[in-house]
Every structure is written in C-alpha cells, then in structure tokens.
XYZ file of C-alpha atoms in Angstrom:
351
model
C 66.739 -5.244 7.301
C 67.151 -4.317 10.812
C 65.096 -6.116 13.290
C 64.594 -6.536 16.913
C 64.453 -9.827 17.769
C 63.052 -12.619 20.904
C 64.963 -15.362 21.256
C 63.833 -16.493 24.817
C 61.199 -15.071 26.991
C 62.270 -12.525 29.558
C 65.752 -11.751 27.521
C 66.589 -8.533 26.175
C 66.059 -8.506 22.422
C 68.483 -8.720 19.497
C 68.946 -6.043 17.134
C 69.685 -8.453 14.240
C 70.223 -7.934 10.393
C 67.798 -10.551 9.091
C 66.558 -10.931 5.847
C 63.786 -8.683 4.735
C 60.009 -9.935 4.408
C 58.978 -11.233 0.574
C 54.617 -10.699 -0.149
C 52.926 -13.600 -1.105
C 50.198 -13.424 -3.504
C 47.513 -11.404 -1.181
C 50.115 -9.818 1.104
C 51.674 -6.393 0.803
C 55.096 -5.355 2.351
C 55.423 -2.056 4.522
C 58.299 -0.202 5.203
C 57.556 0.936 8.559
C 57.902 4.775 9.900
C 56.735 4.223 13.133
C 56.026 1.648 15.329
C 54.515 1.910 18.939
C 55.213 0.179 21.765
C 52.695 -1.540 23.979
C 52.121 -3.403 27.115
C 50.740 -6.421 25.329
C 53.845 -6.081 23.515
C 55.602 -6.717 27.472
C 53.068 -9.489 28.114
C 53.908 -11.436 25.182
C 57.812 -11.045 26.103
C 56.958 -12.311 29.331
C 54.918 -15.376 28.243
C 51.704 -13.951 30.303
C 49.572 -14.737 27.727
C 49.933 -18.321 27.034
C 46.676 -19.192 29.078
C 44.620 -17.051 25.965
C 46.869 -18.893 23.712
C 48.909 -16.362 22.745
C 52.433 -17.801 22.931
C 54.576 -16.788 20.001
C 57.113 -19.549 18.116
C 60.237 -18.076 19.148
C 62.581 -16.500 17.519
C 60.406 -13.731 16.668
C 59.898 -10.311 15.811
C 57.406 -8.426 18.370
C 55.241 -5.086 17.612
C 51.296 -4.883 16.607
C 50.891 -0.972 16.236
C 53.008 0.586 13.204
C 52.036 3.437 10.546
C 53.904 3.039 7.316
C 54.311 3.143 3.380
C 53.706 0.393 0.952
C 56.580 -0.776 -0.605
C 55.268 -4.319 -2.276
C 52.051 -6.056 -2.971
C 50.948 -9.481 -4.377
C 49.897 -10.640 -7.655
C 46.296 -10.890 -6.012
C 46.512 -7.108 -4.095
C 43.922 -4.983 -5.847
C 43.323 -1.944 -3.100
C 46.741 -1.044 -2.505
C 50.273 -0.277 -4.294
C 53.560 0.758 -3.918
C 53.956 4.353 -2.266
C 50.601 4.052 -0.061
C 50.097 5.542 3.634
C 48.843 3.053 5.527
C 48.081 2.052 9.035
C 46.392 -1.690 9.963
C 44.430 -3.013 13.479
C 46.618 -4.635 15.665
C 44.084 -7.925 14.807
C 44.318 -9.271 11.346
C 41.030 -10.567 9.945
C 40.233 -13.228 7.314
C 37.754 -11.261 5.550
C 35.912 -14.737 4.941
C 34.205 -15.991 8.131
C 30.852 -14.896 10.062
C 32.595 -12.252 12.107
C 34.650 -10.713 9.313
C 31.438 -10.424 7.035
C 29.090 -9.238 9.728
C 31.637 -6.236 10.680
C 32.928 -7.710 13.581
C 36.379 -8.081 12.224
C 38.049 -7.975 15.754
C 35.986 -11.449 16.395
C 37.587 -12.924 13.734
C 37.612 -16.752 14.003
C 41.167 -17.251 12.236
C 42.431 -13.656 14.716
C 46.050 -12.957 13.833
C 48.191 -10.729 15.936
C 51.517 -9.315 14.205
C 54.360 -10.401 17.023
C 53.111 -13.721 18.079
C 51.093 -15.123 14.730
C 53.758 -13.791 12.600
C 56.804 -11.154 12.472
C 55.640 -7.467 13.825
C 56.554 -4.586 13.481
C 59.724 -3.586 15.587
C 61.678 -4.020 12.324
C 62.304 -1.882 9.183
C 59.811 -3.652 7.517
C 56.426 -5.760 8.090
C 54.638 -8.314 6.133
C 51.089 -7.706 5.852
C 48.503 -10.936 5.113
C 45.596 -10.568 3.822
C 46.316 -6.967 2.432
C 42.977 -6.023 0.643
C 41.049 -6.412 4.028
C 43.706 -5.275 6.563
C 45.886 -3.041 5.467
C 43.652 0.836 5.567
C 44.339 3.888 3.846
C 45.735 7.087 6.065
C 44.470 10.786 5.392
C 47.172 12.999 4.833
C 45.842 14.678 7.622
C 47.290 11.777 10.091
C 51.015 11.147 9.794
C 52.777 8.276 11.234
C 53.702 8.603 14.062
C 49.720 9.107 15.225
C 49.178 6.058 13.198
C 51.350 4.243 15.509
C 49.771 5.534 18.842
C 46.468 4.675 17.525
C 47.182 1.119 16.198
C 45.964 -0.971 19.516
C 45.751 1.390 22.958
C 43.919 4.365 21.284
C 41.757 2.385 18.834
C 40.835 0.177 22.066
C 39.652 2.858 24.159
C 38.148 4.330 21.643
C 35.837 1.046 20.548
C 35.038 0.589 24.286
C 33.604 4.449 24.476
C 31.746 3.251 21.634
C 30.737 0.130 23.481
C 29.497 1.314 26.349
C 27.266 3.947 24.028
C 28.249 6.803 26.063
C 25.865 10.071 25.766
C 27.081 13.812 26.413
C 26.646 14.861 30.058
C 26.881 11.403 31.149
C 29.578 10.106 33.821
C 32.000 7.861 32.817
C 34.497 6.037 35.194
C 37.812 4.953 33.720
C 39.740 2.485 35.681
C 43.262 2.754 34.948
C 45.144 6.036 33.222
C 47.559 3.953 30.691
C 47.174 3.860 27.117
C 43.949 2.253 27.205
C 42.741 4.526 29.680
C 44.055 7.680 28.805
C 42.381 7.052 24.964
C 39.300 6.169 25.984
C 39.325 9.287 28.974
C 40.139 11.658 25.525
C 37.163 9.965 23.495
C 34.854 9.853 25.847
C 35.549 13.884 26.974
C 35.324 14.160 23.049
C 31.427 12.967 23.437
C 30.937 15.361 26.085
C 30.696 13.279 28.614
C 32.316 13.977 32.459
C 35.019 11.857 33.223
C 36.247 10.651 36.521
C 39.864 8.591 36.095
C 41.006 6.340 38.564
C 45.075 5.241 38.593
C 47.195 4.906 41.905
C 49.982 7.330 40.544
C 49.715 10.959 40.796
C 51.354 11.730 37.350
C 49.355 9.460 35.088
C 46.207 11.017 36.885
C 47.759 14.830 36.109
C 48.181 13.286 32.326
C 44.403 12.318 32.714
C 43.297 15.788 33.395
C 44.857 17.246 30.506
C 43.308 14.746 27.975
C 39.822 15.338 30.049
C 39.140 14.074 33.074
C 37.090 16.574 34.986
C 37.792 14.523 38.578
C 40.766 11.843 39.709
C 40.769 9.233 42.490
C 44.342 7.978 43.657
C 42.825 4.358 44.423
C 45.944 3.995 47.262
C 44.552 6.945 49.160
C 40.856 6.059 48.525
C 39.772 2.884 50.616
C 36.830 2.639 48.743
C 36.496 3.685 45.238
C 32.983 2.755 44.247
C 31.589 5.070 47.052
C 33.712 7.660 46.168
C 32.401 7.526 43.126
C 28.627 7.189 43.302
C 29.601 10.451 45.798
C 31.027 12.600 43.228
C 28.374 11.384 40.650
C 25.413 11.243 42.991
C 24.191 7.532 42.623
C 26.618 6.180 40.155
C 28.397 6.632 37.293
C 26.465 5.675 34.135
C 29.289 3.949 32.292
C 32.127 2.706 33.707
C 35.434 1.285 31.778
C 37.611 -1.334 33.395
C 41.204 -0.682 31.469
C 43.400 -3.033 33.589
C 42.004 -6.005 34.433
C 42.519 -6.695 38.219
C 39.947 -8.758 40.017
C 39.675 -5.418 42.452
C 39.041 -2.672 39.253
C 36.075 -5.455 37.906
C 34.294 -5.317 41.116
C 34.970 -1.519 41.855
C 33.581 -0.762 38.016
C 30.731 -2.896 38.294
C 29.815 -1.077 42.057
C 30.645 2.393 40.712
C 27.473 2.147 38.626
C 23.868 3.726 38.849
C 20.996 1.724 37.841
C 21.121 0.481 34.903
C 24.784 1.622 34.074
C 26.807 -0.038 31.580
C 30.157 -1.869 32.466
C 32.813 -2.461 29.853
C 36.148 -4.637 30.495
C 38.680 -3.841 27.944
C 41.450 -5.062 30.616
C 42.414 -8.733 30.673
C 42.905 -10.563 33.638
C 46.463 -11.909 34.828
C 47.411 -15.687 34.514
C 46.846 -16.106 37.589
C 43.201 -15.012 37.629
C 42.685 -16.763 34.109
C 39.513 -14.885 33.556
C 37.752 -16.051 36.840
C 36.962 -12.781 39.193
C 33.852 -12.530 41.901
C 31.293 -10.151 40.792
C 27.940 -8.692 42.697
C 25.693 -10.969 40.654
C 22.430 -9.763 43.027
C 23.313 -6.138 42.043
C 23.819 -6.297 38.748
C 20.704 -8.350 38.202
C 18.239 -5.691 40.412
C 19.804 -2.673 38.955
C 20.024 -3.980 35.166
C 23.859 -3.509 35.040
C 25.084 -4.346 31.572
C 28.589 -5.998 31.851
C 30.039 -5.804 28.190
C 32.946 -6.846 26.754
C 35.492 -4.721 24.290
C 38.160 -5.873 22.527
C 39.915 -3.901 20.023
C 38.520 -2.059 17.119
C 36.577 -3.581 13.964
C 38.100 -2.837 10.825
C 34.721 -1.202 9.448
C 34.777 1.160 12.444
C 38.272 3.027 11.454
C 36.736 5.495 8.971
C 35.115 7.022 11.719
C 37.774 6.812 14.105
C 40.491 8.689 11.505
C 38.019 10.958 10.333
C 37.896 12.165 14.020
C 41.835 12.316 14.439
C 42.168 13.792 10.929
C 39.535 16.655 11.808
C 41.846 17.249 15.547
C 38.691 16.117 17.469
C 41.013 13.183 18.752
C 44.222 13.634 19.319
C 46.869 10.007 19.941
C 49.697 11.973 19.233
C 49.064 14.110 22.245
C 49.619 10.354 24.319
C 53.135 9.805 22.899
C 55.899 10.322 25.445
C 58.886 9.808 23.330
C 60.253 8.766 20.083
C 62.916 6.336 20.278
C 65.568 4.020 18.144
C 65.231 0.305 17.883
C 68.205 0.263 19.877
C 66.373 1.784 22.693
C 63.808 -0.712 22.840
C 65.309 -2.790 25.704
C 65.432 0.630 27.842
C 61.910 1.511 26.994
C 60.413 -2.632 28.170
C 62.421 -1.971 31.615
C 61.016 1.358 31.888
C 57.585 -0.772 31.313
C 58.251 -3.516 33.733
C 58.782 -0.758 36.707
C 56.049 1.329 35.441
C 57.703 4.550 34.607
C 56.253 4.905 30.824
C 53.340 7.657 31.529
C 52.169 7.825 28.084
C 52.663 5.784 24.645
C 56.601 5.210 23.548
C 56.599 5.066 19.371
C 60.081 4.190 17.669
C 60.663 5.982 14.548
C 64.781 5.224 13.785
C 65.299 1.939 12.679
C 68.479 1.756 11.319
C-alpha cells in the first residue's frame, strides 16, 4: 500500500510503497476513504510533544482522524466484518481498565494514539487494535469524509461543550477559531447558546460567524480581552473554552468569567510552558470558577454525537477546506506551520 511516511522529525514525509497492515486476533483492518489532517498531527512531526510522552518510534506512519470500510477482522472480532462503515476516536481504549469500564474511555490508562503508538492513518490502509471496543459503526447518513473531520478537532470541541454543561441563552467564550474552536463555536450555537469567538486573524473569525458566533474579538486589536468580554456579556461570560493553550488565553478565559462560570482547557500548553501557567487563584476561589479539563471524546458519548451530525444539527463537513492527495500532504503541514489552513484539510486520494 501507499503510505506517507516520518523518517526524522521536521523532514518532509515519504510517500512509500510499504507493505500493507495484517489483523491480529482482536484487530480489524480498514481501508481508509478519508483521512484528516490535524495540528497534533504537526506537533508530533515536530517532536513538541515529547514532554506528555508522546514521541513516536520513528519511521512511522502519522494520522489519528480517518473514516473508512472494513476490509479484515480477527479470529476474536465479533462486532464488525468485512464491508463495514466505520469511523474510530482518535484515542484507542483497552476496554479493560477503570476508565474504559466507567465510560471514560478517553482516560484510558493503556491510551493509544494511531501515529505515534502505532501506524495512522495517512496510508491506504490502517490497523485497528482492539476492534470490538474502538472501531464504531457510521449511519449512512454520515459519509466519510465527515467522519474524518470529526475524528479528533470536532469530537473535541464537541466533548468540551458538553463539559462545560452549557445551557441555551448562555454566553460562551471560545478562545481560538481552529478546528477545536470552530467545532465547539458550531456545538455550542447548536445548544442555543450566544457565542463570542476570539482568534487574532480576521478570516478564521469571518469562518466563526458563519458556524455561529454571534460576536468576534481580534485579540491583536483588543488590549484586553477579558474586559471586553464581561462588556459585551455584562459581567462575564458563563462558560468559557480555552482551544489553544497559551499561558495568555488560560488567564484571559479564566477572567472572562461571571461568578460562578465554568472554564474548560481543551488546548495544551507548549513545551516550553510544560503545563505550568499563572492563574487568578483569589478569583476563582471568591467567585466559584470551575476550571475543568477536556480531552477528547469518550467512546460511549459518539452515539449522541453522530446522531446529531446524521440528523444535520452538526455539521464537520461544513469545517473542511479542501480535499487533497497523499502527495499533497507536505504542502498542506507548511501551509500549517505558517498558519494559512482556515478550516480542516481531509485527504481522500491515496494512490
């Protein structure tokens, strides 16, 4: 099969002819239609994550968000068989441990992460482990290529909406309008609640009005976001989502808030922060601030979440950009590295 392949951090990839993937006894094999693109994807290629542990063996094949059809299972594969639409979290799950049997399948203790655990997707076929408990069945409704937009960005924003238990009418503050931001802006406008984006570039903020968000702050112009905020929203917003990660969008989501608002930090911090950012400790303890924590999307929790997309409520195919080759991949990660991507980039040629 065809494959695009890292050889050395911060090197263009291969496209290689490599052998293709063989199931063991609880795996299944998917030959995959479309596979998405994401900025953890550009992380990993940079070696950013190493200080989470996430530092692939290289040579490897990169790519955590796909939509596909089974073409093999294992002896042990009961759920699944040959000719099945299927999608699958970006985080594999065990299916055994505390986390996996309490529902919290994005906590799980032996995590996997296709493109640094194991091969990903940005080949013409994927190895799935574990099939019975990660691999998930796709409505006819949602076709592949949504599949692939929703497979980490979408299915994040959307868990941290969920999260941060937002209510119709309420305000909701979204700190960055990428992939994470722009899903969770669409959910949370879904909910009918009002949403105020914040991004410093003028087109990703236009893209955030069309998928909801009723006001936009370009934080360059703005000095001082969390005022302008609690302005628009009259003493706060009640949630606010932190999509990026920066030491400055923590603090400005934690000040943004009312009393008794809810923060949620989907973003992760750089390598050189490491996880360690100031916050207003005094505030959030005489207000009641909730600061909560969102990563990904359980495995229990995608019923819900395709329902939704099948019935048009949500929409990830309306955050694709382009469809590319596997030869364009290398074009697509420098358009990444200078920030010029303004929506979700999903490859669906692979030979």
């Amino acid at each position: 099969m065809k494959a695009a392949r890292l050889h050395a951090f911060h090197t263009p990839f291969a496209i290689e002819t490599v052998p293709d993937p063989e199931p063991g006894p609880e795996d299944a094999i998917v030959r995959v239609r479309a596979a998405g693109v994401c900025r953890s994807d550009l992380h990993i290629w940079q070696g950013e994550l190493a200080w989470v542990g996430i530092r692939p063996q290289l040579p490897i094949t990169l790519g955590h968000e796909f939509g596909g059809e089974v073409v093999a299972v294992g002896r042990n594969v009961r759920r699944f068989v040959a000719g099945d639409r299927v999608t699958v979290p970006f985080h594999n799950g065990c299916g055994r441990c505390p986390q996996c049997q309490s529902g919290r399948s994005n906590l799980c203790d032996e995590f996997g992460l296709y493109g640094a655990t194991y091969d990903g997707c940005f080949a013409e076929y994927v190895r799935v482990p574990n099939a019975d408990f990660n691999l998930i069945h796709l409505p006819d409704e949602v076709d592949f290529v949504t599949a692939a937009a929703m497979g980490c960005r979408y299915m994040t924003g959307f868990h941290a909406v969920m999260r941060g238990r937002v209510q119709p009418g309420e305000w909701v503050a979204v700190h960055g309008a990428g992939g994470v931001g722009l899903s969770a802006i669409q959910a949370a406008h879904a909910i009918g609640a009002q949403v105020i984006a914040v991004d410093i570039d003028d087109d990703k903020l236009e893209k955030a009005r069309t998928e909801g968000a009723a006001v936009t702050i370009n934080s360059r112009r703005e000095e001082r976001v969390f005022k302008a905020i609690k302005q628009v929203t009259r003493g706060g917003a009640h949630v606010s989502i932190d999509a990026l990660g920066l030491a400055e969008t923590v603090f400005n989501s934690v000040r943004c808030l009312r009393k008794g608002g809810r923060h949620v930090q989907v973003g992760l911090t750089s390598s050189a922060e490491q996880g360690m950012v100031a916050l207003p400790v005094d505030i959030m303890t005489t207000g009641e601030i909730e600061f909560i924590g969102s990563f990904g999307n359980p495995h229990v929790a995608f019923d819900g979440l395709l329902r939704l997309v099948a019935a048009g409520r949500l929409r990830p195919k309306a955050l694709v950009e382009r469809e590319v080759s596997l030869a364009e991949l290398n074009d697509v990660f420098h358009r990444m590295l200078r920030f010029e991507t303004k929506g979700f980039n999903v490859i669906t040629a692979f030979a």
